[in-house]
Structures are given as C-alpha cells and as structure tokens.
Amino acid sequence: MTPLPVGFSALTSQSKMAAVWRSAEVLRGKESSLVLRSCFHRSSGLRSGSSSPSRFFPTAEGMMLPAGSFNNRVAFITGGGTGLGRAMTSILSQLGAQCVIASRKLDVLQKTAEEISSQTGNKIHAVQCDVRDPQAISQCVDQMESLTGLPDVIINNAAGNFICPSERLTPNGWRSITDIVLNGTAFITLELGKRLIQNQKGSSFLAITTIYAESGSGFVVPSASAKAGVEALYKSLAAEWGRYGHRFNIIQPGPIKTKGAFSRLDPTGTFEKSMIDRIPAGRLGTSAELANLAAYLSSDYATWMSGAVIRFDGGEYVSMAGEFNELRKVTPDQWKIMEAMIRSTKGS
C-alpha cells in the first residue's frame, strides 16, 4: 500500500457542522437554533443514508489489457516482493513480461518470484538490491543486464513510512525514509537512465507516490517531502529525457490496504473507518486496481503520456479539500429547515 494520509485525521461531522448551526442562530435567533439542534441530534451524526456508496463502485480485478501486451518486454520493479509491487509484478507477468524484482530481502523476493512464475509460466528474476546504495544499484543493474538485458519498463515502488509527530522526529528517522523514497528513486532512475541512453533504448518509467505528495501532510513529513521530490524529479526528466525515448509518469494512490503499510500507519486500526468515511467511493482501493493502471501507463497504449500525475484515490483528495463538502451529511429534512432560513434572510 501507498503511504496513507493518516495525519489528516478528519474533524467529526458535529464539529464541522457547528459553524452551520452558529450561522443559523445569528440569522434566526435562539428559537430556530433550538429547532436545528434538535434535528441535528435526531440525525445521529448527520448521516444522509445508511447504505454505503461503495455499491456503485464495485472492484473489477481482472486484467484490463489484452493478453500478450508485454510479450518480449522486460520489467524492473523495486519493492516487487510484497504489497503493491507484488501486484504489479503479477499482472505484468500475466501479460507476458519477463520481470526482475528487487529489494533488500532476497528470501522474500525468491518466494514471490516462484509463486508468480508458477501461476503465469513466465520467468521472474529476484535480484537483491538496497536502493539507498548507489554501488549496490550498479551491481543490481549489472546482474539484470546479464539475465535479461536492459528493461523496457521501470517501476520505482520501493518505499518506507511511519507515523510520528514531527517534534519527535530524529535525523535518523528522516534519513530512513528520504534515503529509500527520494534518493533510492533518484539513484535507480539515474543509473538505468544513463545506461539506456548510452544503448539508445527507450523505456517507460513509473513512480508510485501518494496523494499527500501534492498537499503535504502532518505526521508523515519525511514521506510527504520525499514523495514530492520524486514527483519533481519525474516531471523534470519527462521534459529533459523525452528526446532519448523515455517516458515518466506518476501514480498517486489513496488508501490501499496492504499488511506492511497499515501495520506502520494504522497500527490500532482506528483510522481505517475514518478513511472510508471521507472517500466518496465509500471503500479503500485494491492492489489489483492499481496494478491495472500501472500496466496501462507502462504499455504501448500510453506512449503519448509523459509527465502525467494520476490521482487514484476514490475522490478522497477533493473530498478533503472542499470547504463545504461535509454538508453532504446533512439530511433532506435539515436542508428544508436551512433553506427556509436562508430564503428569509434579508440583506447581506
């Protein structure tokens, strides 16, 4: 899963609506305010309906692209052994790619490679690599070149994150995230990019960031800073390296539940429901949905896409950004009262 905006803990419906009640009191006096407050309490938190909107947004987790879309292609995925990386590896392998997956934990990579290969019939290579170490990356790419040749698809997915009040953040804590996310992405991209340019071979580069790379977020400040840097890197190279046949695109996932990420970002399970409540689609995303999008952006069907940032979050970002979006929880009866009060207001 992508790092989640847990630090954006939403205000309760009651506190956000308090301003509405206060405005109503000014407009109509205490008597009308009592009517509104009574209606408010009867609504049990201003729910506009008991059924979840998720019924309108079912998941479709089959392959989106035609079989064979990545035949004779090599895909390199960092963090490919678990979570979103594993999902992207699986779908690219199903579509015909020869995949190379890299991370520090070779045993995890080998297990994933064996499991996916047995399902797809396509070879997956496990190569140990610490993306924080430029020398280790150079050795990883040497090994990949000997196994498969240089890649046609590069997905920078390796990440790290944890929640922490910034006043408790240490230099080591800062480095532990920025070294993986920003430096690791830069080192991988520059090493592979230089070799690809030298060999006159074009490739598709894809980075997995997060919706708060755009907005920033408290309590995950190293991640927000590093992911924003990754986006600046990719947009810059999309402009500079297009002449060499390279495309650079970005996916910003919202909350997608994976074991590793949720254990660090929502260890008590407290925030999962509040996340779903603020997502207009009414559910979390799935790894398979993101994998389909990643495959499309990396495919020949998207060769005119470069420098794009795709927000993939069920509407969460715009839901949190709008000043009055909490009014969707006002019931029809409450709207009738409020509309009557608004119409009766004179002057400004």
mmCIF file of C-alpha atoms in Angstrom:
data_model
loop_
_atom_site.group_PDB
_atom_site.id
_atom_site.type_symbol
_atom_site.label_atom_id
_atom_site.label_comp_id
_atom_site.label_asym_id
_atom_site.label_seq_id
_atom_site.Cartn_x
_atom_site.Cartn_y
_atom_site.Cartn_z
ATOM 1 C CA MET A 1 0.000 0.000 0.000
ATOM 2 C CA THR A 2 0.960 3.533 -0.604
ATOM 3 C CA PRO A 3 1.631 5.709 2.479
ATOM 4 C CA LEU A 4 -1.650 6.893 3.819
ATOM 5 C CA PRO A 5 -2.692 10.403 4.909
ATOM 6 C CA VAL A 6 -3.326 9.234 8.450
ATOM 7 C CA GLY A 7 -2.132 12.570 9.790
ATOM 8 C CA PHE A 8 -5.133 14.171 8.101
ATOM 9 C CA SER A 9 -7.492 12.919 10.824
ATOM 10 C CA ALA A 10 -10.840 14.339 9.819
ATOM 11 C CA LEU A 11 -12.834 16.513 12.132
ATOM 12 C CA THR A 12 -16.054 14.958 13.359
ATOM 13 C CA SER A 13 -19.240 15.770 11.481
ATOM 14 C CA GLN A 14 -20.541 17.530 14.567
ATOM 15 C CA SER A 15 -17.583 19.904 14.853
ATOM 16 C CA LYS A 16 -17.588 20.726 11.141
ATOM 17 C CA MET A 17 -21.297 21.438 11.207
ATOM 18 C CA ALA A 18 -21.085 23.594 14.312
ATOM 19 C CA ALA A 19 -20.371 26.622 12.149
ATOM 20 C CA VAL A 20 -23.606 25.997 10.251
ATOM 21 C CA TRP A 21 -25.606 25.938 13.491
ATOM 22 C CA ARG A 22 -23.903 29.101 14.724
ATOM 23 C CA SER A 23 -24.750 30.877 11.471
ATOM 24 C CA ALA A 24 -28.324 29.701 11.755
ATOM 25 C CA GLU A 25 -28.572 31.148 15.253
ATOM 26 C CA VAL A 26 -27.394 34.527 14.058
ATOM 27 C CA LEU A 27 -29.902 34.501 11.207
ATOM 28 C CA ARG A 28 -32.965 33.312 13.031
ATOM 29 C CA GLY A 29 -32.360 33.651 16.732
ATOM 30 C CA LYS A 30 -32.386 31.141 19.530
ATOM 31 C CA GLU A 31 -35.767 29.588 18.711
ATOM 32 C CA SER A 32 -34.727 28.490 15.243
ATOM 33 C CA SER A 33 -31.383 27.338 16.560
ATOM 34 C CA LEU A 34 -33.146 25.015 19.003
ATOM 35 C CA VAL A 35 -35.137 23.506 16.131
ATOM 36 C CA LEU A 36 -31.966 22.897 14.172
ATOM 37 C CA ARG A 37 -30.109 21.450 17.137
ATOM 38 C CA SER A 38 -32.986 19.095 17.859
ATOM 39 C CA CYS A 39 -32.928 17.921 14.262
ATOM 40 C CA PHE A 40 -29.161 17.570 14.458
ATOM 41 C CA HIS A 41 -29.300 15.273 17.480
ATOM 42 C CA ARG A 42 -32.042 13.123 15.917
ATOM 43 C CA SER A 43 -29.876 12.603 12.839
ATOM 44 C CA SER A 44 -27.215 10.692 14.844
ATOM 45 C CA GLY A 45 -24.294 12.420 13.209
ATOM 46 C CA LEU A 46 -25.936 13.778 10.070
ATOM 47 C CA ARG A 47 -25.924 10.583 8.045
ATOM 48 C CA SER A 48 -27.571 11.120 4.690
ATOM 49 C CA GLY A 49 -28.215 7.407 4.199
ATOM 50 C CA SER A 50 -27.393 4.090 5.789
ATOM 51 C CA SER A 51 -26.125 2.306 2.675
ATOM 52 C CA SER A 52 -22.543 2.772 1.517
ATOM 53 C CA PRO A 53 -21.849 4.385 -1.874
ATOM 54 C CA SER A 54 -19.357 1.561 -2.477
ATOM 55 C CA ARG A 55 -22.197 -0.437 -4.082
ATOM 56 C CA PHE A 56 -21.924 1.955 -7.024
ATOM 57 C CA PHE A 57 -18.151 1.402 -7.314
ATOM 58 C CA PRO A 58 -17.502 -2.347 -7.340
ATOM 59 C CA THR A 59 -13.991 -3.616 -7.914
ATOM 60 C CA ALA A 60 -13.036 -5.249 -11.206
ATOM 61 C CA GLU A 61 -9.781 -7.074 -10.675
ATOM 62 C CA GLY A 62 -9.314 -8.991 -13.921
ATOM 63 C CA MET A 63 -6.688 -7.974 -16.454
ATOM 64 C CA MET A 64 -7.587 -4.768 -18.274
ATOM 65 C CA LEU A 65 -5.114 -5.092 -21.159
ATOM 66 C CA PRO A 66 -5.121 -7.797 -23.851
ATOM 67 C CA ALA A 67 -3.079 -10.924 -23.198
ATOM 68 C CA GLY A 68 0.436 -10.617 -24.566
ATOM 69 C CA SER A 69 0.615 -6.834 -24.195
ATOM 70 C CA PHE A 70 4.105 -7.157 -22.668
ATOM 71 C CA ASN A 71 5.451 -10.079 -24.676
ATOM 72 C CA ASN A 72 9.206 -9.735 -25.276
ATOM 73 C CA ARG A 73 9.397 -6.927 -22.724
ATOM 74 C CA VAL A 74 11.471 -6.724 -19.542
ATOM 75 C CA ALA A 75 10.000 -5.014 -16.463
ATOM 76 C CA PHE A 76 12.075 -3.975 -13.446
ATOM 77 C CA ILE A 77 10.124 -3.354 -10.216
ATOM 78 C CA THR A 78 11.647 -2.174 -6.954
ATOM 79 C CA GLY A 79 9.894 -3.418 -3.851
ATOM 80 C CA GLY A 80 8.433 -6.111 -6.098
ATOM 81 C CA GLY A 81 8.242 -8.834 -3.470
ATOM 82 C CA THR A 82 5.313 -7.571 -1.408
ATOM 83 C CA GLY A 83 2.231 -5.351 -1.442
ATOM 84 C CA LEU A 84 1.678 -3.119 -4.448
ATOM 85 C CA GLY A 85 4.967 -4.188 -6.002
ATOM 86 C CA ARG A 86 3.937 -7.822 -5.950
ATOM 87 C CA ALA A 87 0.563 -6.955 -7.507
ATOM 88 C CA MET A 88 2.219 -5.027 -10.339
ATOM 89 C CA THR A 89 4.727 -7.826 -10.898
ATOM 90 C CA SER A 90 1.911 -10.361 -11.071
ATOM 91 C CA ILE A 91 -0.110 -8.514 -13.697
ATOM 92 C CA LEU A 92 2.912 -7.649 -15.858
ATOM 93 C CA SER A 93 3.975 -11.307 -15.758
ATOM 94 C CA GLN A 94 0.455 -12.394 -16.700
ATOM 95 C CA LEU A 95 0.624 -10.014 -19.656
ATOM 96 C CA GLY A 96 3.839 -11.597 -20.904
ATOM 97 C CA ALA A 97 6.650 -9.555 -19.360
ATOM 98 C CA GLN A 98 9.867 -11.058 -18.075
ATOM 99 C CA CYS A 99 10.086 -9.400 -14.659
ATOM 100 C CA VAL A 100 13.050 -8.544 -12.471
ATOM 101 C CA ILE A 101 12.113 -7.710 -8.873
ATOM 102 C CA ALA A 102 14.486 -6.071 -6.425
ATOM 103 C CA SER A 103 14.641 -5.305 -2.707
ATOM 104 C CA ARG A 104 16.883 -5.944 0.272
ATOM 105 C CA LYS A 105 15.150 -9.191 1.317
ATOM 106 C CA LEU A 106 16.239 -11.834 -1.170
ATOM 107 C CA ASP A 107 14.281 -14.643 0.505
ATOM 108 C CA VAL A 108 11.014 -12.698 0.159
ATOM 109 C CA LEU A 109 11.793 -11.907 -3.483
ATOM 110 C CA GLN A 110 12.594 -15.527 -4.306
ATOM 111 C CA LYS A 111 9.380 -16.772 -2.742
ATOM 112 C CA THR A 112 7.321 -14.201 -4.668
ATOM 113 C CA ALA A 113 9.157 -14.992 -7.902
ATOM 114 C CA GLU A 114 8.487 -18.712 -7.561
ATOM 115 C CA GLU A 115 4.818 -18.236 -6.692
ATOM 116 C CA ILE A 116 4.033 -15.837 -9.549
ATOM 117 C CA SER A 117 6.105 -17.754 -12.106
ATOM 118 C CA SER A 118 4.238 -20.951 -11.259
ATOM 119 C CA GLN A 119 0.958 -19.146 -11.987
ATOM 120 C CA THR A 120 1.946 -17.294 -15.161
ATOM 121 C CA GLY A 121 4.574 -19.536 -16.721
ATOM 122 C CA ASN A 122 6.892 -16.543 -17.232
ATOM 123 C CA LYS A 123 10.293 -16.260 -15.620
ATOM 124 C CA ILE A 124 10.716 -13.802 -12.752
ATOM 125 C CA HIS A 125 14.223 -12.958 -11.572
ATOM 126 C CA ALA A 126 14.895 -11.989 -7.953
ATOM 127 C CA VAL A 127 17.844 -9.610 -7.517
ATOM 128 C CA GLN A 128 18.909 -8.299 -4.125
ATOM 129 C CA CYS A 129 19.372 -4.538 -4.033
ATOM 130 C CA ASP A 130 19.459 -1.790 -1.438
ATOM 131 C CA VAL A 131 18.153 1.260 -3.303
ATOM 132 C CA ARG A 132 19.859 3.554 -0.790
ATOM 133 C CA ASP A 133 23.283 2.412 -2.000
ATOM 134 C CA PRO A 134 24.439 3.566 -5.482
ATOM 135 C CA GLN A 135 27.093 0.841 -5.629
ATOM 136 C CA ALA A 136 24.522 -1.859 -4.820
ATOM 137 C CA ILE A 137 22.276 -0.441 -7.559
ATOM 138 C CA SER A 138 25.096 -0.569 -10.095
ATOM 139 C CA GLN A 139 25.731 -4.226 -9.225
ATOM 140 C CA CYS A 140 21.983 -4.967 -9.427
ATOM 141 C CA VAL A 141 21.748 -3.443 -12.892
ATOM 142 C CA ASP A 142 24.867 -5.367 -13.998
ATOM 143 C CA GLN A 143 23.167 -8.572 -12.874
ATOM 144 C CA MET A 144 19.932 -7.642 -14.628
ATOM 145 C CA GLU A 145 21.746 -6.877 -17.868
ATOM 146 C CA SER A 146 23.336 -10.322 -17.798
ATOM 147 C CA LEU A 147 19.981 -12.005 -17.107
ATOM 148 C CA THR A 148 17.548 -10.096 -19.314
ATOM 149 C CA GLY A 149 19.180 -7.066 -20.874
ATOM 150 C CA LEU A 150 18.131 -3.539 -20.019
ATOM 151 C CA PRO A 151 14.457 -3.074 -19.102
ATOM 152 C CA ASP A 152 11.618 -1.669 -21.173
ATOM 153 C CA VAL A 153 9.622 -0.799 -18.035
ATOM 154 C CA ILE A 154 10.982 0.601 -14.755
ATOM 155 C CA ILE A 155 8.666 0.958 -11.762
ATOM 156 C CA ASN A 156 10.047 2.775 -8.729
ATOM 157 C CA ASN A 157 7.823 1.400 -5.999
ATOM 158 C CA ALA A 158 10.192 0.818 -3.052
ATOM 159 C CA ALA A 159 9.086 2.958 -0.114
ATOM 160 C CA GLY A 160 9.105 3.339 3.629
ATOM 161 C CA ASN A 161 6.935 5.287 6.030
ATOM 162 C CA PHE A 162 5.821 5.582 9.627
ATOM 163 C CA ILE A 163 3.619 7.964 11.590
ATOM 164 C CA CYS A 164 5.373 10.291 14.016
ATOM 165 C CA PRO A 165 4.779 13.760 15.495
ATOM 166 C CA SER A 166 7.407 15.930 13.831
ATOM 167 C CA GLU A 167 8.672 17.221 17.177
ATOM 168 C CA ARG A 168 9.663 13.611 17.951
ATOM 169 C CA LEU A 169 11.306 13.029 14.565
ATOM 170 C CA THR A 170 15.049 12.303 14.654
ATOM 171 C CA PRO A 171 17.654 12.815 11.910
ATOM 172 C CA ASN A 172 17.879 9.032 11.564
ATOM 173 C CA GLY A 173 14.101 8.812 11.202
ATOM 174 C CA TRP A 174 14.186 11.464 8.496
ATOM 175 C CA ARG A 175 17.012 9.722 6.629
ATOM 176 C CA SER A 176 15.426 6.276 6.910
ATOM 177 C CA ILE A 177 12.521 7.450 4.732
ATOM 178 C CA THR A 178 14.130 10.003 2.427
ATOM 179 C CA ASP A 179 17.034 7.673 1.595
ATOM 180 C CA ILE A 180 14.646 4.985 0.369
ATOM 181 C CA VAL A 181 11.962 7.111 -1.270
ATOM 182 C CA LEU A 182 13.766 10.088 -2.805
ATOM 183 C CA ASN A 183 17.406 9.048 -3.006
ATOM 184 C CA GLY A 184 16.545 5.459 -3.914
ATOM 185 C CA THR A 185 14.267 6.543 -6.749
ATOM 186 C CA ALA A 186 16.852 9.035 -7.996
ATOM 187 C CA PHE A 187 19.730 6.536 -7.853
ATOM 188 C CA ILE A 188 17.739 3.837 -9.691
ATOM 189 C CA THR A 189 16.471 6.297 -12.305
ATOM 190 C CA LEU A 190 19.840 7.886 -12.999
ATOM 191 C CA GLU A 191 21.739 4.581 -13.177
ATOM 192 C CA LEU A 192 19.259 2.974 -15.542
ATOM 193 C CA GLY A 193 18.626 6.166 -17.498
ATOM 194 C CA LYS A 194 22.316 6.683 -18.288
ATOM 195 C CA ARG A 195 22.727 3.084 -19.459
ATOM 196 C CA LEU A 196 19.574 3.225 -21.544
ATOM 197 C CA ILE A 197 20.684 6.476 -23.183
ATOM 198 C CA GLN A 198 24.101 5.003 -23.937
ATOM 199 C CA ASN A 199 22.428 1.987 -25.558
ATOM 200 C CA GLN A 200 19.876 4.151 -27.416
ATOM 201 C CA LYS A 201 16.997 2.245 -25.837
ATOM 202 C CA GLY A 202 13.771 3.927 -24.751
ATOM 203 C CA SER A 203 11.824 2.922 -21.643
ATOM 204 C CA SER A 204 8.778 3.751 -19.555
ATOM 205 C CA PHE A 205 9.481 4.969 -16.026
ATOM 206 C CA LEU A 206 6.679 4.922 -13.439
ATOM 207 C CA ALA A 207 6.793 6.145 -9.826
ATOM 208 C CA ILE A 208 4.304 5.311 -7.095
ATOM 209 C CA THR A 209 3.866 8.297 -4.778
ATOM 210 C CA THR A 210 0.814 9.379 -2.727
ATOM 211 C CA ILE A 211 -1.949 11.980 -2.755
ATOM 212 C CA TYR A 212 -0.259 13.973 0.020
ATOM 213 C CA ALA A 213 2.841 14.496 -2.119
ATOM 214 C CA GLU A 214 0.760 17.335 -3.555
ATOM 215 C CA SER A 215 -0.768 18.733 -0.382
ATOM 216 C CA GLY A 216 1.756 17.810 2.280
ATOM 217 C CA SER A 217 0.698 16.063 5.482
ATOM 218 C CA GLY A 218 1.496 16.306 9.149
ATOM 219 C CA PHE A 219 2.762 13.236 10.996
ATOM 220 C CA VAL A 220 4.366 11.746 7.846
ATOM 221 C CA VAL A 221 6.595 14.706 6.989
ATOM 222 C CA PRO A 222 9.630 12.741 5.679
ATOM 223 C CA SER A 223 7.389 10.735 3.364
ATOM 224 C CA ALA A 224 5.483 13.802 2.126
ATOM 225 C CA SER A 225 8.743 15.641 1.439
ATOM 226 C CA ALA A 226 10.416 12.694 -0.283
ATOM 227 C CA LYS A 227 7.398 11.828 -2.439
ATOM 228 C CA ALA A 228 7.071 15.469 -3.532
ATOM 229 C CA GLY A 229 10.736 15.312 -4.548
ATOM 230 C CA VAL A 230 10.104 12.171 -6.585
ATOM 231 C CA GLU A 231 7.309 13.926 -8.455
ATOM 232 C CA ALA A 232 9.552 16.899 -9.223
ATOM 233 C CA LEU A 233 12.275 14.511 -10.426
ATOM 234 C CA TYR A 234 9.940 12.656 -12.780
ATOM 235 C CA LYS A 235 8.288 15.755 -14.215
ATOM 236 C CA SER A 236 11.718 17.282 -14.806
ATOM 237 C CA LEU A 237 13.052 14.215 -16.585
ATOM 238 C CA ALA A 238 9.874 13.877 -18.640
ATOM 239 C CA ALA A 239 10.832 17.220 -20.175
ATOM 240 C CA GLU A 240 14.561 16.542 -20.466
ATOM 241 C CA TRP A 241 14.787 12.870 -21.450
ATOM 242 C CA GLY A 242 11.850 12.516 -23.828
ATOM 243 C CA ARG A 243 14.364 13.065 -26.636
ATOM 244 C CA TYR A 244 16.003 9.769 -25.645
ATOM 245 C CA GLY A 245 12.750 7.805 -25.812
ATOM 246 C CA HIS A 246 11.973 7.867 -22.100
ATOM 247 C CA ARG A 247 8.528 8.467 -20.600
ATOM 248 C CA PHE A 248 7.979 9.385 -16.936
ATOM 249 C CA ASN A 249 4.607 9.084 -15.216
ATOM 250 C CA ILE A 250 3.352 9.066 -11.638
ATOM 251 C CA ILE A 251 0.504 7.394 -9.781
ATOM 252 C CA GLN A 252 -0.699 8.981 -6.534
ATOM 253 C CA PRO A 253 -2.648 6.263 -4.706
ATOM 254 C CA GLY A 254 -5.010 6.985 -1.868
ATOM 255 C CA PRO A 255 -5.554 4.363 0.851
ATOM 256 C CA ILE A 256 -4.936 0.837 -0.415
ATOM 257 C CA LYS A 257 -4.784 -1.713 2.361
ATOM 258 C CA THR A 258 -1.637 -3.802 2.445
ATOM 259 C CA LYS A 259 -0.294 -5.544 5.501
ATOM 260 C CA GLY A 260 3.078 -3.815 5.649
ATOM 261 C CA ALA A 261 1.855 -0.248 5.246
ATOM 262 C CA PHE A 262 -1.163 -0.486 7.543
ATOM 263 C CA SER A 263 0.919 -2.034 10.322
ATOM 264 C CA ARG A 264 3.037 1.152 10.405
ATOM 265 C CA LEU A 265 0.393 3.752 9.551
ATOM 266 C CA ASP A 266 -2.691 2.444 11.332
ATOM 267 C CA PRO A 267 -1.355 0.005 13.949
ATOM 268 C CA THR A 268 -4.502 0.150 16.101
ATOM 269 C CA GLY A 269 -6.994 0.061 13.220
ATOM 270 C CA THR A 270 -8.511 3.306 14.496
ATOM 271 C CA PHE A 271 -8.277 5.287 11.293
ATOM 272 C CA GLU A 272 -9.480 2.804 8.676
ATOM 273 C CA LYS A 273 -13.164 3.636 9.156
ATOM 274 C CA SER A 274 -12.498 7.382 9.112
ATOM 275 C CA MET A 275 -10.567 6.936 5.859
ATOM 276 C CA ILE A 276 -13.505 5.151 4.245
ATOM 277 C CA ASP A 277 -15.952 7.761 5.564
ATOM 278 C CA ARG A 278 -14.115 10.547 3.745
ATOM 279 C CA ILE A 279 -13.767 8.676 0.429
ATOM 280 C CA PRO A 280 -16.742 9.433 -1.853
ATOM 281 C CA ALA A 281 -16.478 5.971 -3.439
ATOM 282 C CA GLY A 282 -17.081 4.502 0.022
ATOM 283 C CA ARG A 283 -14.242 1.978 0.080
ATOM 284 C CA LEU A 284 -10.486 1.520 0.021
ATOM 285 C CA GLY A 285 -8.704 0.792 -3.232
ATOM 286 C CA THR A 286 -7.236 -2.598 -4.096
ATOM 287 C CA SER A 287 -3.775 -3.640 -5.211
ATOM 288 C CA ALA A 288 -5.178 -5.243 -8.366
ATOM 289 C CA GLU A 289 -6.859 -1.986 -9.418
ATOM 290 C CA LEU A 290 -3.604 -0.074 -9.062
ATOM 291 C CA ALA A 291 -1.704 -2.825 -10.903
ATOM 292 C CA ASN A 292 -4.038 -2.485 -13.908
ATOM 293 C CA LEU A 293 -3.430 1.268 -14.023
ATOM 294 C CA ALA A 294 0.336 0.772 -13.725
ATOM 295 C CA ALA A 295 0.293 -1.754 -16.556
ATOM 296 C CA TYR A 296 -1.640 0.635 -18.795
ATOM 297 C CA LEU A 297 0.713 3.567 -18.128
ATOM 298 C CA SER A 298 3.703 1.312 -18.861
ATOM 299 C CA SER A 299 2.231 -0.121 -22.061
ATOM 300 C CA ASP A 300 2.222 0.818 -25.736
ATOM 301 C CA TYR A 301 -1.343 2.048 -25.248
ATOM 302 C CA ALA A 302 0.011 5.039 -23.308
ATOM 303 C CA THR A 303 3.005 6.108 -25.387
ATOM 304 C CA TRP A 304 1.753 9.697 -25.616
ATOM 305 C CA MET A 305 1.553 10.005 -21.828
ATOM 306 C CA SER A 306 4.583 11.512 -20.143
ATOM 307 C CA GLY A 307 4.902 13.877 -17.207
ATOM 308 C CA ALA A 308 1.403 12.855 -16.061
ATOM 309 C CA VAL A 309 0.389 12.646 -12.403
ATOM 310 C CA ILE A 310 -2.622 10.353 -11.960
ATOM 311 C CA ARG A 311 -4.566 10.693 -8.707
ATOM 312 C CA PHE A 312 -6.054 7.299 -7.817
ATOM 313 C CA ASP A 313 -7.994 7.645 -4.595
ATOM 314 C CA GLY A 314 -11.770 7.222 -4.982
ATOM 315 C CA GLY A 315 -12.183 11.010 -4.715
ATOM 316 C CA GLU A 316 -10.543 11.313 -1.281
ATOM 317 C CA TYR A 317 -8.311 14.281 -2.113
ATOM 318 C CA VAL A 318 -11.073 16.511 -3.466
ATOM 319 C CA SER A 319 -13.372 15.391 -0.662
ATOM 320 C CA MET A 320 -10.934 16.643 1.969
ATOM 321 C CA ALA A 321 -10.058 19.781 0.028
ATOM 322 C CA GLY A 322 -13.543 21.284 -0.397
ATOM 323 C CA GLU A 323 -14.543 23.736 2.324
ATOM 324 C CA PHE A 324 -18.216 22.710 2.378
ATOM 325 C CA ASN A 325 -18.003 19.028 1.468
ATOM 326 C CA GLU A 326 -19.111 17.902 4.930
ATOM 327 C CA LEU A 327 -22.553 19.283 4.066
ATOM 328 C CA ARG A 328 -23.177 16.031 2.172
ATOM 329 C CA LYS A 329 -24.034 14.578 5.583
ATOM 330 C CA VAL A 330 -26.956 16.966 6.110
ATOM 331 C CA THR A 331 -30.286 15.153 5.838
ATOM 332 C CA PRO A 332 -33.123 16.242 3.493
ATOM 333 C CA ASP A 333 -35.193 17.412 6.490
ATOM 334 C CA GLN A 334 -32.312 19.556 7.727
ATOM 335 C CA TRP A 335 -31.881 21.086 4.276
ATOM 336 C CA LYS A 336 -35.543 22.118 4.255
ATOM 337 C CA ILE A 337 -35.095 23.997 7.531
ATOM 338 C CA MET A 338 -31.821 25.594 6.444
ATOM 339 C CA GLU A 339 -33.151 26.605 3.019
ATOM 340 C CA ALA A 340 -36.160 28.289 4.613
ATOM 341 C CA MET A 341 -33.871 30.206 6.928
ATOM 342 C CA ILE A 342 -31.584 31.255 4.056
ATOM 343 C CA ARG A 343 -34.511 32.495 1.949
ATOM 344 C CA SER A 344 -35.855 34.536 4.832
ATOM 345 C CA THR A 345 -32.531 36.304 5.369
ATOM 346 C CA LYS A 346 -32.590 39.991 4.440
ATOM 347 C CA GLY A 347 -29.600 41.943 3.192
ATOM 348 C CA SER A 348 -26.071 40.628 3.435
#
